[in-house]
mmCIF file with all atom_site columns, C-alpha atoms in Angstrom:
data_model
loop_
_atom_site.group_PDB
_atom_site.id
_atom_site.type_symbol
_atom_site.label_atom_id
_atom_site.label_alt_id
_atom_site.label_comp_id
_atom_site.label_asym_id
_atom_site.label_entity_id
_atom_site.label_seq_id
_atom_site.pdbx_PDB_ins_code
_atom_site.Cartn_x
_atom_site.Cartn_y
_atom_site.Cartn_z
_atom_site.occupancy
_atom_site.B_iso_or_equiv
_atom_site.pdbx_formal_charge
_atom_site.auth_seq_id
_atom_site.auth_comp_id
_atom_site.auth_asym_id
_atom_site.auth_atom_id
_atom_site.pdbx_PDB_model_num
ATOM 1   C CA . MET A 1 1   ? 27.680  141.492 105.207 1.00 58.00 ? 1   MET A CA 1
ATOM 2   C CA . ALA A 1 2   ? 26.651  140.490 101.677 1.00 62.00 ? 2   ALA A CA 1
ATOM 3   C CA . GLY A 1 3   ? 26.280  136.831 102.788 1.00 62.00 ? 3   GLY A CA 1
ATOM 4   C CA . LEU A 1 4   ? 24.019  137.851 105.683 1.00 59.00 ? 4   LEU A CA 1
ATOM 5   C CA . MET A 1 5   ? 21.910  139.986 103.353 1.00 61.00 ? 5   MET A CA 1
ATOM 6   C CA . LYS A 1 6   ? 21.552  137.114 100.856 1.00 64.00 ? 6   LYS A CA 1
ATOM 7   C CA . SER A 1 7   ? 20.487  134.603 103.520 1.00 61.00 ? 7   SER A CA 1
ATOM 8   C CA . THR A 1 8   ? 18.006  137.088 105.002 1.00 63.00 ? 8   THR A CA 1
ATOM 9   C CA . VAL A 1 9   ? 16.430  137.662 101.607 1.00 58.00 ? 9   VAL A CA 1
ATOM 10  C CA . VAL A 1 10  ? 16.179  133.877 101.050 1.00 56.00 ? 10  VAL A CA 1
ATOM 11  C CA . VAL A 1 11  ? 14.461  133.432 104.442 1.00 55.00 ? 11  VAL A CA 1
ATOM 12  C CA . LEU A 1 12  ? 12.012  136.234 103.660 1.00 52.00 ? 12  LEU A CA 1
ATOM 13  C CA . VAL A 1 13  ? 11.158  134.730 100.266 1.00 52.00 ? 13  VAL A CA 1
ATOM 14  C CA . VAL A 1 14  ? 10.515  131.327 101.900 1.00 50.00 ? 14  VAL A CA 1
ATOM 15  C CA . ILE A 1 15  ? 8.243   132.952 104.508 1.00 57.00 ? 15  ILE A CA 1
ATOM 16  C CA . MET A 1 16  ? 6.332   134.822 101.783 1.00 53.00 ? 16  MET A CA 1
ATOM 17  C CA . VAL A 1 17  ? 5.777   131.617 99.783  1.00 50.00 ? 17  VAL A CA 1
ATOM 18  C CA . ALA A 1 18  ? 4.659   129.773 102.935 1.00 50.00 ? 18  ALA A CA 1
ATOM 19  C CA . SER A 1 19  ? 2.196   132.538 103.783 1.00 48.00 ? 19  SER A CA 1
ATOM 20  C CA . CYS A 1 20  ? 0.650   132.248 100.322 1.00 46.00 ? 20  CYS A CA 1
ATOM 21  C CA . GLN A 1 21  ? 0.205   128.512 100.886 1.00 47.00 ? 21  GLN A CA 1
ATOM 22  C CA . LEU A 1 22  ? -1.481  129.218 104.238 1.00 44.00 ? 22  LEU A CA 1
ATOM 23  C CA . GLN A 1 23  ? -4.258  131.123 102.470 1.00 44.00 ? 23  GLN A CA 1
ATOM 24  C CA . SER A 1 24  ? -5.637  127.906 100.954 1.00 45.00 ? 24  SER A CA 1
ATOM 25  C CA . THR A 1 25  ? -6.199  126.405 104.411 1.00 44.00 ? 25  THR A CA 1
ATOM 26  C CA . VAL A 1 26  ? -7.697  129.427 106.152 1.00 50.00 ? 26  VAL A CA 1
ATOM 27  C CA . ALA A 1 27  ? -11.278 128.765 105.026 1.00 54.00 ? 27  ALA A CA 1
ATOM 28  C CA . GLN A 1 28  ? -11.314 125.074 105.926 1.00 88.00 ? 28  GLN A CA 1
ATOM 29  C CA . THR A 1 29  ? -13.519 124.221 108.898 1.00 92.00 ? 29  THR A CA 1
ATOM 30  C CA . ARG A 1 30  ? -14.155 120.975 110.731 1.00 94.00 ? 30  ARG A CA 1
ATOM 31  C CA . HIS A 1 31  ? -17.871 120.583 111.573 1.00 96.00 ? 31  HIS A CA 1
ATOM 32  C CA . ILE A 1 32  ? -18.861 118.108 114.311 1.00 96.00 ? 32  ILE A CA 1
ATOM 33  C CA . VAL A 1 33  ? -22.265 116.864 113.092 1.00 97.00 ? 33  VAL A CA 1
ATOM 34  C CA . GLY A 1 34  ? -24.884 117.303 115.799 1.00 95.00 ? 34  GLY A CA 1
ATOM 35  C CA . ASP A 1 35  ? -22.373 118.908 118.188 1.00 94.00 ? 35  ASP A CA 1
ATOM 36  C CA . THR A 1 36  ? -22.395 116.967 121.499 1.00 93.00 ? 36  THR A CA 1
ATOM 37  C CA . LEU A 1 37  ? -25.367 114.824 120.396 1.00 95.00 ? 37  LEU A CA 1
ATOM 38  C CA . GLY A 1 38  ? -23.263 113.298 117.640 1.00 96.00 ? 38  GLY A CA 1
ATOM 39  C CA . TRP A 1 39  ? -24.679 111.136 114.843 1.00 97.00 ? 39  TRP A CA 1
ATOM 40  C CA . THR A 1 40  ? -27.521 109.138 116.376 1.00 96.00 ? 40  THR A CA 1
ATOM 41  C CA . ILE A 1 41  ? -31.309 108.852 116.329 1.00 96.00 ? 41  ILE A CA 1
ATOM 42  C CA . PRO A 1 42  ? -32.184 112.413 117.349 1.00 96.00 ? 42  PRO A CA 1
ATOM 43  C CA . PRO A 1 43  ? -34.676 112.998 120.180 1.00 92.00 ? 43  PRO A CA 1
ATOM 44  C CA . ASN A 1 44  ? -36.628 115.585 118.123 1.00 89.00 ? 44  ASN A CA 1
ATOM 45  C CA . GLY A 1 45  ? -36.575 113.742 114.803 1.00 91.00 ? 45  GLY A CA 1
ATOM 46  C CA . ALA A 1 46  ? -35.117 115.108 111.576 1.00 89.00 ? 46  ALA A CA 1
ATOM 47  C CA . ALA A 1 47  ? -35.591 118.718 112.746 1.00 93.00 ? 47  ALA A CA 1
ATOM 48  C CA . THR A 1 48  ? -32.570 118.264 115.026 1.00 95.00 ? 48  THR A CA 1
ATOM 49  C CA . TYR A 1 49  ? -30.090 117.930 112.158 1.00 96.00 ? 49  TYR A CA 1
ATOM 50  C CA . THR A 1 50  ? -31.972 120.431 109.966 1.00 95.00 ? 50  THR A CA 1
ATOM 51  C CA . THR A 1 51  ? -31.619 123.055 112.697 1.00 96.00 ? 51  THR A CA 1
ATOM 52  C CA . TRP A 1 52  ? -27.954 122.159 113.255 1.00 96.00 ? 52  TRP A CA 1
ATOM 53  C CA . ALA A 1 53  ? -27.134 122.551 109.536 1.00 96.00 ? 53  ALA A CA 1
ATOM 54  C CA . SER A 1 54  ? -29.062 125.827 109.198 1.00 95.00 ? 54  SER A CA 1
ATOM 55  C CA . GLN A 1 55  ? -26.724 127.468 111.718 1.00 95.00 ? 55  GLN A CA 1
ATOM 56  C CA . ARG A 1 56  ? -23.550 126.738 109.741 1.00 94.00 ? 56  ARG A CA 1
ATOM 57  C CA . ASN A 1 57  ? -21.809 127.675 106.512 1.00 94.00 ? 57  ASN A CA 1
ATOM 58  C CA . PHE A 1 58  ? -20.299 124.779 104.558 1.00 96.00 ? 58  PHE A CA 1
ATOM 59  C CA . THR A 1 59  ? -17.652 125.371 101.896 1.00 95.00 ? 59  THR A CA 1
ATOM 60  C CA . VAL A 1 60  ? -15.572 123.157 99.637  1.00 95.00 ? 60  VAL A CA 1
ATOM 61  C CA . GLY A 1 61  ? -12.571 121.962 101.657 1.00 94.00 ? 61  GLY A CA 1
ATOM 62  C CA . ASP A 1 62  ? -14.465 121.753 104.955 1.00 96.00 ? 62  ASP A CA 1
ATOM 63  C CA . THR A 1 63  ? -14.925 118.401 106.691 1.00 96.00 ? 63  THR A CA 1
ATOM 64  C CA . LEU A 1 64  ? -17.882 116.819 108.456 1.00 96.00 ? 64  LEU A CA 1
ATOM 65  C CA . VAL A 1 65  ? -17.170 114.564 111.426 1.00 97.00 ? 65  VAL A CA 1
ATOM 66  C CA . PHE A 1 66  ? -19.907 112.054 112.224 1.00 97.00 ? 66  PHE A CA 1
ATOM 67  C CA . ASN A 1 67  ? -19.385 110.733 115.770 1.00 97.00 ? 67  ASN A CA 1
ATOM 68  C CA . PHE A 1 68  ? -21.173 107.405 116.296 1.00 96.00 ? 68  PHE A CA 1
ATOM 69  C CA . THR A 1 69  ? -20.749 103.995 117.862 1.00 92.00 ? 69  THR A CA 1
ATOM 70  C CA . ASN A 1 70  ? -19.448 101.321 115.489 1.00 91.00 ? 70  ASN A CA 1
ATOM 71  C CA . GLY A 1 71  ? -21.986 98.601  114.827 1.00 91.00 ? 71  GLY A CA 1
ATOM 72  C CA . LEU A 1 72  ? -24.956 100.759 115.849 1.00 94.00 ? 72  LEU A CA 1
ATOM 73  C CA . HIS A 1 73  ? -24.815 103.469 113.190 1.00 96.00 ? 73  HIS A CA 1
ATOM 74  C CA . ASN A 1 74  ? -23.118 104.430 109.929 1.00 96.00 ? 74  ASN A CA 1
ATOM 75  C CA . VAL A 1 75  ? -23.220 107.346 107.533 1.00 97.00 ? 75  VAL A CA 1
ATOM 76  C CA . ALA A 1 76  ? -24.030 107.109 103.845 1.00 96.00 ? 76  ALA A CA 1
ATOM 77  C CA . GLU A 1 77  ? -24.198 109.823 101.235 1.00 97.00 ? 77  GLU A CA 1
ATOM 78  C CA . VAL A 1 78  ? -27.246 109.287 99.040  1.00 96.00 ? 78  VAL A CA 1
ATOM 79  C CA . SER A 1 79  ? -28.912 110.890 96.032  1.00 95.00 ? 79  SER A CA 1
ATOM 80  C CA . PRO A 1 80  ? -31.760 113.397 96.445  1.00 94.00 ? 80  PRO A CA 1
ATOM 81  C CA . ALA A 1 81  ? -34.230 110.742 95.268  1.00 93.00 ? 81  ALA A CA 1
ATOM 82  C CA . ALA A 1 82  ? -33.057 108.312 97.964  1.00 95.00 ? 82  ALA A CA 1
ATOM 83  C CA . TYR A 1 83  ? -33.021 110.871 100.791 1.00 96.00 ? 83  TYR A CA 1
ATOM 84  C CA . GLU A 1 84  ? -36.725 111.459 101.520 1.00 94.00 ? 84  GLU A CA 1
ATOM 85  C CA . PRO A 1 85  ? -37.834 107.789 101.335 1.00 95.00 ? 85  PRO A CA 1
ATOM 86  C CA . CYS A 1 86  ? -34.592 106.711 103.105 1.00 95.00 ? 86  CYS A CA 1
ATOM 87  C CA . THR A 1 87  ? -33.644 104.327 100.309 1.00 92.00 ? 87  THR A CA 1
ATOM 88  C CA . THR A 1 88  ? -30.359 102.530 100.977 1.00 88.00 ? 88  THR A CA 1
ATOM 89  C CA . ALA A 1 89  ? -29.993 100.474 97.787  1.00 83.00 ? 89  ALA A CA 1
ATOM 90  C CA . ASN A 1 90  ? -27.625 102.751 95.843  1.00 82.00 ? 90  ASN A CA 1
ATOM 91  C CA . THR A 1 91  ? -25.582 104.822 98.275  1.00 91.00 ? 91  THR A CA 1
ATOM 92  C CA . LEU A 1 92  ? -22.939 107.183 96.855  1.00 94.00 ? 92  LEU A CA 1
ATOM 93  C CA . SER A 1 93  ? -20.594 106.397 99.765  1.00 94.00 ? 93  SER A CA 1
ATOM 94  C CA . LEU A 1 94  ? -20.822 104.449 103.019 1.00 95.00 ? 94  LEU A CA 1
ATOM 95  C CA . ASN A 1 95  ? -18.747 104.935 106.170 1.00 94.00 ? 95  ASN A CA 1
ATOM 96  C CA . PRO A 1 96  ? -19.412 102.101 108.661 1.00 94.00 ? 96  PRO A CA 1
ATOM 97  C CA . ASN A 1 97  ? -16.797 103.133 111.263 1.00 94.00 ? 97  ASN A CA 1
ATOM 98  C CA . GLY A 1 98  ? -17.085 106.080 113.598 1.00 90.00 ? 98  GLY A CA 1
ATOM 99  C CA . PRO A 1 99  ? -15.988 108.679 113.859 1.00 95.00 ? 99  PRO A CA 1
ATOM 100 C CA . ALA A 1 100 ? -16.364 109.084 110.110 1.00 96.00 ? 100 ALA A CA 1
ATOM 101 C CA . THR A 1 101 ? -14.786 112.127 108.472 1.00 96.00 ? 101 THR A CA 1
ATOM 102 C CA . VAL A 1 102 ? -16.195 113.317 105.162 1.00 96.00 ? 102 VAL A CA 1
ATOM 103 C CA . LYS A 1 103 ? -14.311 115.962 103.169 1.00 96.00 ? 103 LYS A CA 1
ATOM 104 C CA . LEU A 1 104 ? -16.562 118.286 101.188 1.00 95.00 ? 104 LEU A CA 1
ATOM 105 C CA . THR A 1 105 ? -14.979 118.310 97.736  1.00 94.00 ? 105 THR A CA 1
ATOM 106 C CA . ARG A 1 106 ? -17.709 119.787 95.554  1.00 94.00 ? 106 ARG A CA 1
ATOM 107 C CA . PRO A 1 107 ? -20.357 122.491 95.864  1.00 96.00 ? 107 PRO A CA 1
ATOM 108 C CA . GLY A 1 108 ? -24.056 121.693 95.880  1.00 96.00 ? 108 GLY A CA 1
ATOM 109 C CA . THR A 1 109 ? -26.561 119.934 98.096  1.00 97.00 ? 109 THR A CA 1
ATOM 110 C CA . HIS A 1 110 ? -25.374 116.798 99.896  1.00 97.00 ? 110 HIS A CA 1
ATOM 111 C CA . TYR A 1 111 ? -27.603 114.205 101.565 1.00 97.00 ? 111 TYR A CA 1
ATOM 112 C CA . TYR A 1 112 ? -26.530 111.886 104.407 1.00 97.00 ? 112 TYR A CA 1
ATOM 113 C CA . ILE A 1 113 ? -28.454 109.139 106.188 1.00 97.00 ? 113 ILE A CA 1
ATOM 114 C CA . CYS A 1 114 ? -27.868 106.261 108.584 1.00 96.00 ? 114 CYS A CA 1
ATOM 115 C CA . THR A 1 115 ? -28.658 103.008 106.788 1.00 96.00 ? 115 THR A CA 1
ATOM 116 C CA . ALA A 1 116 ? -29.298 100.989 109.974 1.00 94.00 ? 116 ALA A CA 1
ATOM 117 C CA . ILE A 1 117 ? -32.893 99.687  110.029 1.00 91.00 ? 117 ILE A CA 1
ATOM 118 C CA . SER A 1 118 ? -35.394 102.570 110.486 1.00 94.00 ? 118 SER A CA 1
ATOM 119 C CA . HIS A 1 119 ? -32.794 105.066 111.772 1.00 97.00 ? 119 HIS A CA 1
ATOM 120 C CA . CYS A 1 120 ? -33.263 107.348 108.772 1.00 96.00 ? 120 CYS A CA 1
ATOM 121 C CA . GLN A 1 121 ? -37.061 107.211 109.116 1.00 96.00 ? 121 GLN A CA 1
ATOM 122 C CA . LEU A 1 122 ? -36.629 108.233 112.789 1.00 96.00 ? 122 LEU A CA 1
ATOM 123 C CA . GLY A 1 123 ? -34.696 111.342 111.763 1.00 96.00 ? 123 GLY A CA 1
ATOM 124 C CA . GLN A 1 124 ? -31.044 110.307 111.478 1.00 97.00 ? 124 GLN A CA 1
ATOM 125 C CA . LYS A 1 125 ? -30.576 112.221 108.233 1.00 97.00 ? 125 LYS A CA 1
ATOM 126 C CA . LEU A 1 126 ? -28.817 115.415 107.214 1.00 97.00 ? 126 LEU A CA 1
ATOM 127 C CA . THR A 1 127 ? -28.979 117.752 104.228 1.00 97.00 ? 127 THR A CA 1
ATOM 128 C CA . ILE A 1 128 ? -26.329 120.444 103.738 1.00 97.00 ? 128 ILE A CA 1
ATOM 129 C CA . ASN A 1 129 ? -25.594 123.038 101.073 1.00 96.00 ? 129 ASN A CA 1
ATOM 130 C CA . VAL A 1 130 ? -21.908 123.345 100.207 1.00 96.00 ? 130 VAL A CA 1
ATOM 131 C CA . PHE A 1 131 ? -20.598 126.529 98.605  1.00 94.00 ? 131 PHE A CA 1
ATOM 132 C CA . LYS A 1 132 ? -17.428 127.252 96.646  1.00 92.00 ? 132 LYS A CA 1
ATOM 133 C CA . VAL A 1 133 ? -14.637 128.853 98.641  1.00 79.00 ? 133 VAL A CA 1
ATOM 134 C CA . THR A 1 134 ? -14.797 132.635 98.427  1.00 66.00 ? 134 THR A CA 1
ATOM 135 C CA . THR A 1 135 ? -12.727 135.449 99.864  1.00 53.00 ? 135 THR A CA 1
ATOM 136 C CA . THR A 1 136 ? -15.390 136.261 102.460 1.00 50.00 ? 136 THR A CA 1
ATOM 137 C CA . ALA A 1 137 ? -15.013 135.082 106.033 1.00 50.00 ? 137 ALA A CA 1
ATOM 138 C CA . ASN A 1 138 ? -17.172 132.249 107.334 1.00 48.00 ? 138 ASN A CA 1
ATOM 139 C CA . THR A 1 139 ? -19.387 132.953 110.315 1.00 47.00 ? 139 THR A CA 1
ATOM 140 C CA . PRO A 1 140 ? -17.826 131.145 113.273 1.00 45.00 ? 140 PRO A CA 1
ATOM 141 C CA . ASP A 1 141 ? -19.993 128.690 115.193 1.00 45.00 ? 141 ASP A CA 1
ATOM 142 C CA . GLN A 1 142 ? -19.703 126.687 118.379 1.00 41.00 ? 142 GLN A CA 1
ATOM 143 C CA . SER A 1 143 ? -18.975 123.302 116.778 1.00 43.00 ? 143 SER A CA 1
ATOM 144 C CA . ALA A 1 144 ? -16.645 124.486 114.043 1.00 45.00 ? 144 ALA A CA 1
ATOM 145 C CA . ILE A 1 145 ? -12.965 123.948 114.759 1.00 43.00 ? 145 ILE A CA 1
ATOM 146 C CA . PRO A 1 146 ? -10.700 125.839 112.337 1.00 44.00 ? 146 PRO A CA 1
ATOM 147 C CA . LEU A 1 147 ? -7.913  123.735 110.866 1.00 45.00 ? 147 LEU A CA 1
ATOM 148 C CA . SER A 1 148 ? -5.659  126.790 110.976 1.00 40.00 ? 148 SER A CA 1
ATOM 149 C CA . PRO A 1 149 ? -5.988  130.239 112.516 1.00 38.00 ? 149 PRO A CA 1
ATOM 150 C CA . PRO A 1 150 ? -8.263  132.478 110.437 1.00 39.00 ? 150 PRO A CA 1
ATOM 151 C CA . SER A 1 151 ? -7.189  135.910 109.361 1.00 36.00 ? 151 SER A CA 1
ATOM 152 C CA . THR A 1 152 ? -8.877  138.780 111.157 1.00 35.00 ? 152 THR A CA 1
ATOM 153 C CA . ILE A 1 153 ? -9.670  142.207 109.872 1.00 35.00 ? 153 ILE A CA 1
ATOM 154 C CA . ALA A 1 154 ? -10.784 144.835 112.377 1.00 35.00 ? 154 ALA A CA 1
ATOM 155 C CA . THR A 1 155 ? -14.255 146.135 111.639 1.00 33.00 ? 155 THR A CA 1
ATOM 156 C CA . ALA A 1 156 ? -16.106 148.809 113.559 1.00 34.00 ? 156 ALA A CA 1
ATOM 157 C CA . PRO A 1 157 ? -19.019 147.328 115.577 1.00 35.00 ? 157 PRO A CA 1
ATOM 158 C CA . SER A 1 158 ? -21.479 149.502 113.637 1.00 32.00 ? 158 SER A CA 1
ATOM 159 C CA . ALA A 1 159 ? -20.425 147.710 110.419 1.00 34.00 ? 159 ALA A CA 1
ATOM 160 C CA . PHE A 1 160 ? -21.999 144.427 111.543 1.00 33.00 ? 160 PHE A CA 1
ATOM 161 C CA . GLU A 1 161 ? -25.334 143.348 110.146 1.00 35.00 ? 161 GLU A CA 1
ATOM 162 C CA . LEU A 1 162 ? -28.091 141.377 111.861 1.00 36.00 ? 162 LEU A CA 1
ATOM 163 C CA . ALA A 1 163 ? -28.349 137.914 110.313 1.00 36.00 ? 163 ALA A CA 1
ATOM 164 C CA . PRO A 1 164 ? -31.739 136.167 109.829 1.00 39.00 ? 164 PRO A CA 1
ATOM 165 C CA . SER A 1 165 ? -30.892 133.901 112.786 1.00 39.00 ? 165 SER A CA 1
ATOM 166 C CA . GLY A 1 166 ? -30.490 136.968 115.019 1.00 39.00 ? 166 GLY A CA 1
ATOM 167 C CA . SER A 1 167 ? -26.713 136.664 115.377 1.00 35.00 ? 167 SER A CA 1
ATOM 168 C CA . LEU A 1 168 ? -24.217 139.309 114.335 1.00 36.00 ? 168 LEU A CA 1
ATOM 169 C CA . ILE A 1 169 ? -22.185 138.572 111.239 1.00 35.00 ? 169 ILE A CA 1
ATOM 170 C CA . PRO A 1 170 ? -19.527 140.691 109.584 1.00 36.00 ? 170 PRO A CA 1
ATOM 171 C CA . PRO A 1 171 ? -20.302 142.176 106.171 1.00 35.00 ? 171 PRO A CA 1
ATOM 172 C CA . SER A 1 172 ? -18.623 140.756 103.094 1.00 33.00 ? 172 SER A CA 1
ATOM 173 C CA . LEU A 1 173 ? -14.875 141.137 103.207 1.00 32.00 ? 173 LEU A CA 1
ATOM 174 C CA . SER A 1 174 ? -14.443 140.524 99.489  1.00 30.00 ? 174 SER A CA 1
ATOM 175 C CA . THR A 1 175 ? -13.027 144.015 98.932  1.00 30.00 ? 175 THR A CA 1
ATOM 176 C CA . ALA A 1 176 ? -10.555 143.694 101.817 1.00 35.00 ? 176 ALA A CA 1
ATOM 177 C CA . PRO A 1 177 ? -7.028  142.457 101.116 1.00 40.00 ? 177 PRO A CA 1
ATOM 178 C CA . SER A 1 178 ? -6.576  138.730 101.609 1.00 41.00 ? 178 SER A CA 1
ATOM 179 C CA . PHE A 1 179 ? -4.308  137.241 104.258 1.00 45.00 ? 179 PHE A CA 1
ATOM 180 C CA . ALA A 1 180 ? -2.032  135.935 101.503 1.00 45.00 ? 180 ALA A CA 1
ATOM 181 C CA . ALA A 1 181 ? -1.566  139.457 100.153 1.00 46.00 ? 181 ALA A CA 1
ATOM 182 C CA . VAL A 1 182 ? -1.122  141.233 103.487 1.00 48.00 ? 182 VAL A CA 1
ATOM 183 C CA . VAL A 1 183 ? 1.578   139.000 105.011 1.00 51.00 ? 183 VAL A CA 1
ATOM 184 C CA . PRO A 1 184 ? 4.066   139.067 102.089 1.00 55.00 ? 184 PRO A CA 1
ATOM 185 C CA . VAL A 1 185 ? 3.702   142.848 101.697 1.00 53.00 ? 185 VAL A CA 1
ATOM 186 C CA . THR A 1 186 ? 4.247   143.308 105.439 1.00 57.00 ? 186 THR A CA 1
ATOM 187 C CA . LEU A 1 187 ? 7.324   141.085 105.379 1.00 55.00 ? 187 LEU A CA 1
ATOM 188 C CA . LEU A 1 188 ? 8.694   142.951 102.382 1.00 56.00 ? 188 LEU A CA 1
ATOM 189 C CA . ALA A 1 189 ? 8.221   146.277 104.182 1.00 56.00 ? 189 ALA A CA 1
ATOM 190 C CA . VAL A 1 190 ? 10.041  144.932 107.241 1.00 57.00 ? 190 VAL A CA 1
ATOM 191 C CA . ALA A 1 191 ? 12.895  143.638 105.064 1.00 57.00 ? 191 ALA A CA 1
ATOM 192 C CA . LEU A 1 192 ? 13.244  146.979 103.259 1.00 58.00 ? 192 LEU A CA 1
ATOM 193 C CA . ALA A 1 193 ? 13.264  148.830 106.597 1.00 58.00 ? 193 ALA A CA 1
ATOM 194 C CA . PHE A 1 194 ? 15.930  146.437 107.903 1.00 58.00 ? 194 PHE A CA 1
ATOM 195 C CA . PHE A 1 195 ? 18.307  147.094 105.009 1.00 58.00 ? 195 PHE A CA 1
ATOM 196 C CA . HIS A 1 196 ? 18.014  150.907 105.084 1.00 57.00 ? 196 HIS A CA 1
#
């Protein structure tokens, strides 16, 4: 009996540690740039990617996936000064092969262009604002594919607020317990109930 109790406690401790590690991946989202359009010369000019970006929340740890045909397009991160005039001389990074995945590793404004001749001038450019990871939930969107299942906290429908875009978003969950705190406490309660 004592051996069974010891092994059960060890298993519970391992599960609790693993659940804490899961918390760091919950906020990560994979954004498909341009949704089904992909990364190409947009039919409506630069407004296409501006509109796409305005409907999403980008946080450190998220990834951008630029889907494009090799040899026709590329994606380069550029400085703010190079973005508007579509200057390609001093790119910060260049991904010539599609699909190109870019991990967002720092907060701030990021600028991306296609360096193929005149593609940037025709609107193949993207600006995004990246925020530090917080304990609030990201607003889900159609093109975002979570890397792991997000935690959910039940909220009464009347607690939702109307966002500027007209969609419903949950209020800040910063005062709610985090997934990493809830799972270990729940497992501990189950273990205590099991041994009584």
